[in-house]
């Protein structure tokens, strides 16, 4: 672990700045913010009009002078000032006042595995702008593993797969540290794009971007599995005429379109297993893979991984909030490190 548990226990607030959603955990209060990482700005005045769920609803529906911005991309803050303004509004005046009363406010933040120093600096600057005197960075993989109850500190292998909006991170953990890991630039957004492109090319139908995830979840009642319904009706806009139109789509074809971008995820899992010591791989054959992240709920994804790897695949109870809950557990002091001090015992 890059930062000690003792340092994390001194933190007052934990933040998970995700490409899709921003989550904030306050010590003693629990999860207080879980909103989309979106802000709507009036370009004439520079004023923020809305943040979170309301701003996300405005996507694709705004006049020219309103811009819907996403200050976080791929788990990295790309617009520090906008991210600070968005966080201030999401926290609200009452909660900000409570945090300002802390004499030396400390914050913890999740960072993607193998993120570059500039990305880490951007996350620190964002939280410093909110009044944090010190910011501790924790790898998202370790935070998510703690959040879903994996025995991270034990000398046994655990494999975790964080399915985010922009990236998928896969790692094998043992003794509280990452043994081997891989970050793949394919996430839920790439899968959504594959569905949109399939409908456009095969059916000449334009689907609003906000309808893709509800469509996938609507099909999740075994719709995207081999034993689900053969076809389903989808409403969208005709590419040629621009009029509203409904088409019947073969769910097997949608399933194939979704699986295409996921082949690189399977390659990443294979690379992690090849780089892992044989003793740990033997542990993984029994324990399997734990899936967390918002895209872990994608219908049929867990079965696809089972078929490809031959390993058990589990989805966490609350996969979308595992990372921030893991950070929160470290802040609350619920995680006990494994004591390895044989010399002290001998003395």
PDB file of N, CA, C and O in Angstrom, residues 143-172:
ATOM      1  N   UNK A 143      -8.255   0.072  -2.781  1.00  0.00           N
ATOM      2  CA  UNK A 143      -9.458   0.612  -2.121  1.00  0.00           C
ATOM      3  C   UNK A 143     -10.686  -0.219  -2.465  1.00  0.00           C
ATOM      4  O   UNK A 143     -11.497  -0.536  -1.591  1.00  0.00           O
ATOM      5  N   UNK A 144     -10.825  -0.603  -3.743  1.00  0.00           N
ATOM      6  CA  UNK A 144     -11.985  -1.397  -4.170  1.00  0.00           C
ATOM      7  C   UNK A 144     -11.948  -2.794  -3.557  1.00  0.00           C
ATOM      8  O   UNK A 144     -12.990  -3.334  -3.168  1.00  0.00           O
ATOM      9  N   UNK A 145     -10.753  -3.381  -3.449  1.00  0.00           N
ATOM     10  CA  UNK A 145     -10.628  -4.715  -2.847  1.00  0.00           C
ATOM     11  C   UNK A 145     -11.036  -4.684  -1.379  1.00  0.00           C
ATOM     12  O   UNK A 145     -11.734  -5.580  -0.890  1.00  0.00           O
ATOM     13  N   UNK A 146     -10.637  -3.633  -0.666  1.00  0.00           N
ATOM     14  CA  UNK A 146     -11.041  -3.486   0.737  1.00  0.00           C
ATOM     15  C   UNK A 146     -12.549  -3.275   0.832  1.00  0.00           C
ATOM     16  O   UNK A 146     -13.231  -3.854   1.684  1.00  0.00           O
ATOM     17  N   UNK A 147     -13.100  -2.466  -0.089  1.00  0.00           N
ATOM     18  CA  UNK A 147     -14.524  -2.146  -0.061  1.00  0.00           C
ATOM     19  C   UNK A 147     -15.432  -3.330  -0.304  1.00  0.00           C
ATOM     20  O   UNK A 147     -16.569  -3.346   0.176  1.00  0.00           O
ATOM     21  N   UNK A 148     -14.965  -4.327  -1.051  1.00  0.00           N
ATOM     22  CA  UNK A 148     -15.834  -5.486  -1.311  1.00  0.00           C
ATOM     23  C   UNK A 148     -15.493  -6.656  -0.384  1.00  0.00           C
ATOM     24  O   UNK A 148     -15.956  -7.779  -0.604  1.00  0.00           O
ATOM     25  N   UNK A 149     -14.667  -6.400   0.631  1.00  0.00           N
ATOM     26  CA  UNK A 149     -14.442  -7.402   1.669  1.00  0.00           C
ATOM     27  C   UNK A 149     -13.406  -8.454   1.360  1.00  0.00           C
ATOM     28  O   UNK A 149     -13.377  -9.493   2.022  1.00  0.00           O
ATOM     29  N   UNK A 150     -12.542  -8.222   0.385  1.00  0.00           N
ATOM     30  CA  UNK A 150     -11.493  -9.201   0.090  1.00  0.00           C
ATOM     31  C   UNK A 150     -10.413  -9.160   1.182  1.00  0.00           C
ATOM     32  O   UNK A 150     -10.108  -8.083   1.707  1.00  0.00           O
ATOM     33  N   UNK A 151      -9.801 -10.297   1.520  1.00  0.00           N
ATOM     34  CA  UNK A 151      -8.757 -10.317   2.555  1.00  0.00           C
ATOM     35  C   UNK A 151      -7.432  -9.785   2.021  1.00  0.00           C
ATOM     36  O   UNK A 151      -6.469 -10.524   1.807  1.00  0.00           O
ATOM     37  N   UNK A 152      -7.371  -8.485   1.809  1.00  0.00           N
ATOM     38  CA  UNK A 152      -6.234  -7.858   1.126  1.00  0.00           C
ATOM     39  C   UNK A 152      -4.934  -8.042   1.902  1.00  0.00           C
ATOM     40  O   UNK A 152      -3.871  -8.261   1.317  1.00  0.00           O
ATOM     41  N   UNK A 153      -4.999  -7.952   3.238  1.00  0.00           N
ATOM     42  CA  UNK A 153      -3.776  -7.973   4.042  1.00  0.00           C
ATOM     43  C   UNK A 153      -3.226  -9.376   4.276  1.00  0.00           C
ATOM     44  O   UNK A 153      -2.171  -9.529   4.874  1.00  0.00           O
ATOM     45  N   UNK A 154      -3.936 -10.401   3.836  1.00  0.00           N
ATOM     46  CA  UNK A 154      -3.508 -11.775   4.097  1.00  0.00           C
ATOM     47  C   UNK A 154      -2.540 -12.269   3.012  1.00  0.00           C
ATOM     48  O   UNK A 154      -2.550 -11.776   1.890  1.00  0.00           O
ATOM     49  N   UNK A 155      -1.701 -13.287   3.334  1.00  0.00           N
ATOM     50  CA  UNK A 155      -0.740 -13.804   2.338  1.00  0.00           C
ATOM     51  C   UNK A 155      -1.369 -14.794   1.361  1.00  0.00           C
ATOM     52  O   UNK A 155      -0.843 -15.872   1.111  1.00  0.00           O
ATOM     53  N   UNK A 156      -2.539 -14.448   0.836  1.00  0.00           N
ATOM     54  CA  UNK A 156      -3.198 -15.262  -0.188  1.00  0.00           C
ATOM     55  C   UNK A 156      -3.559 -14.357  -1.352  1.00  0.00           C
ATOM     56  O   UNK A 156      -3.764 -13.156  -1.175  1.00  0.00           O
ATOM     57  N   UNK A 157      -3.648 -14.945  -2.525  1.00  0.00           N
ATOM     58  CA  UNK A 157      -3.903 -14.150  -3.735  1.00  0.00           C
ATOM     59  C   UNK A 157      -5.386 -13.806  -3.850  1.00  0.00           C
ATOM     60  O   UNK A 157      -6.246 -14.641  -3.601  1.00  0.00           O
ATOM     61  N   UNK A 158      -5.668 -12.568  -4.206  1.00  0.00           N
ATOM     62  CA  UNK A 158      -7.025 -12.154  -4.555  1.00  0.00           C
ATOM     63  C   UNK A 158      -6.931 -11.384  -5.871  1.00  0.00           C
ATOM     64  O   UNK A 158      -6.029 -10.559  -6.041  1.00  0.00           O
ATOM     65  N   UNK A 159      -7.838 -11.679  -6.777  1.00  0.00           N
ATOM     66  CA  UNK A 159      -7.833 -11.011  -8.084  1.00  0.00           C
ATOM     67  C   UNK A 159      -9.052 -10.102  -8.173  1.00  0.00           C
ATOM     68  O   UNK A 159     -10.177 -10.539  -7.905  1.00  0.00           O
ATOM     69  N   UNK A 160      -8.812  -8.863  -8.518  1.00  0.00           N
ATOM     70  CA  UNK A 160      -9.902  -7.889  -8.606  1.00  0.00           C
ATOM     71  C   UNK A 160      -9.896  -7.235  -9.980  1.00  0.00           C
ATOM     72  O   UNK A 160      -8.842  -7.039 -10.584  1.00  0.00           O
ATOM     73  N   UNK A 161     -11.108  -6.936 -10.454  1.00  0.00           N
ATOM     74  CA  UNK A 161     -11.269  -6.296 -11.759  1.00  0.00           C
ATOM     75  C   UNK A 161     -12.188  -5.090 -11.567  1.00  0.00           C
ATOM     76  O   UNK A 161     -13.353  -5.239 -11.205  1.00  0.00           O
ATOM     77  N   UNK A 162     -11.635  -3.902 -11.742  1.00  0.00           N
ATOM     78  CA  UNK A 162     -12.403  -2.658 -11.572  1.00  0.00           C
ATOM     79  C   UNK A 162     -12.877  -2.209 -12.951  1.00  0.00           C
ATOM     80  O   UNK A 162     -12.082  -1.773 -13.786  1.00  0.00           O
ATOM     81  N   UNK A 163     -14.184  -2.328 -13.188  1.00  0.00           N
ATOM     82  CA  UNK A 163     -14.762  -2.000 -14.498  1.00  0.00           C
ATOM     83  C   UNK A 163     -15.293  -0.568 -14.446  1.00  0.00           C
ATOM     84  O   UNK A 163     -16.407  -0.334 -13.956  1.00  0.00           O
ATOM     85  N   UNK A 164     -14.511   0.373 -14.909  1.00  0.00           N
ATOM     86  CA  UNK A 164     -14.905   1.775 -14.878  1.00  0.00           C
ATOM     87  C   UNK A 164     -15.550   2.227 -16.177  1.00  0.00           C
ATOM     88  O   UNK A 164     -15.748   1.441 -17.105  1.00  0.00           O
ATOM     89  N   UNK A 165     -15.861   3.522 -16.249  1.00  0.00           N
ATOM     90  CA  UNK A 165     -16.484   4.066 -17.453  1.00  0.00           C
ATOM     91  C   UNK A 165     -15.481   4.191 -18.594  1.00  0.00           C
ATOM     92  O   UNK A 165     -15.819   3.972 -19.757  1.00  0.00           O
ATOM     93  N   UNK A 166     -14.240   4.547 -18.277  1.00  0.00           N
ATOM     94  CA  UNK A 166     -13.238   4.783 -19.320  1.00  0.00           C
ATOM     95  C   UNK A 166     -12.147   3.719 -19.349  1.00  0.00           C
ATOM     96  O   UNK A 166     -11.534   3.505 -20.394  1.00  0.00           O
ATOM     97  N   UNK A 167     -11.872   3.075 -18.226  1.00  0.00           N
ATOM     98  CA  UNK A 167     -10.802   2.077 -18.173  1.00  0.00           C
ATOM     99  C   UNK A 167     -11.253   0.854 -17.380  1.00  0.00           C
ATOM    100  O   UNK A 167     -12.180   0.933 -16.572  1.00  0.00           O
ATOM    101  N   UNK A 168     -10.566  -0.252 -17.622  1.00  0.00           N
ATOM    102  CA  UNK A 168     -10.742  -1.463 -16.819  1.00  0.00           C
ATOM    103  C   UNK A 168      -9.388  -1.797 -16.211  1.00  0.00           C
ATOM    104  O   UNK A 168      -8.389  -1.862 -16.928  1.00  0.00           O
ATOM    105  N   UNK A 169      -9.353  -1.976 -14.890  1.00  0.00           N
ATOM    106  CA  UNK A 169      -8.102  -2.286 -14.191  1.00  0.00           C
ATOM    107  C   UNK A 169      -8.206  -3.687 -13.590  1.00  0.00           C
ATOM    108  O   UNK A 169      -9.202  -4.018 -12.960  1.00  0.00           O
ATOM    109  N   UNK A 170      -7.174  -4.485 -13.832  1.00  0.00           N
ATOM    110  CA  UNK A 170      -7.142  -5.860 -13.328  1.00  0.00           C
ATOM    111  C   UNK A 170      -5.869  -6.023 -12.514  1.00  0.00           C
ATOM    112  O   UNK A 170      -4.796  -5.564 -12.933  1.00  0.00           O
ATOM    113  N   UNK A 171      -5.970  -6.677 -11.347  1.00  0.00           N
ATOM    114  CA  UNK A 171      -4.777  -6.847 -10.504  1.00  0.00           C
ATOM    115  C   UNK A 171      -4.891  -8.088  -9.651  1.00  0.00           C
ATOM    116  O   UNK A 171      -5.992  -8.559  -9.339  1.00  0.00           O
ATOM    117  N   UNK A 172      -3.722  -8.613  -9.287  1.00  0.00           N
ATOM    118  CA  UNK A 172      -3.625  -9.668  -8.279  1.00  0.00           C
ATOM    119  C   UNK A 172      -2.981  -9.030  -7.050  1.00  0.00           C
ATOM    120  O   UNK A 172      -1.925  -8.398  -7.151  1.00  0.00           O
TER     121      UNK A 172
END
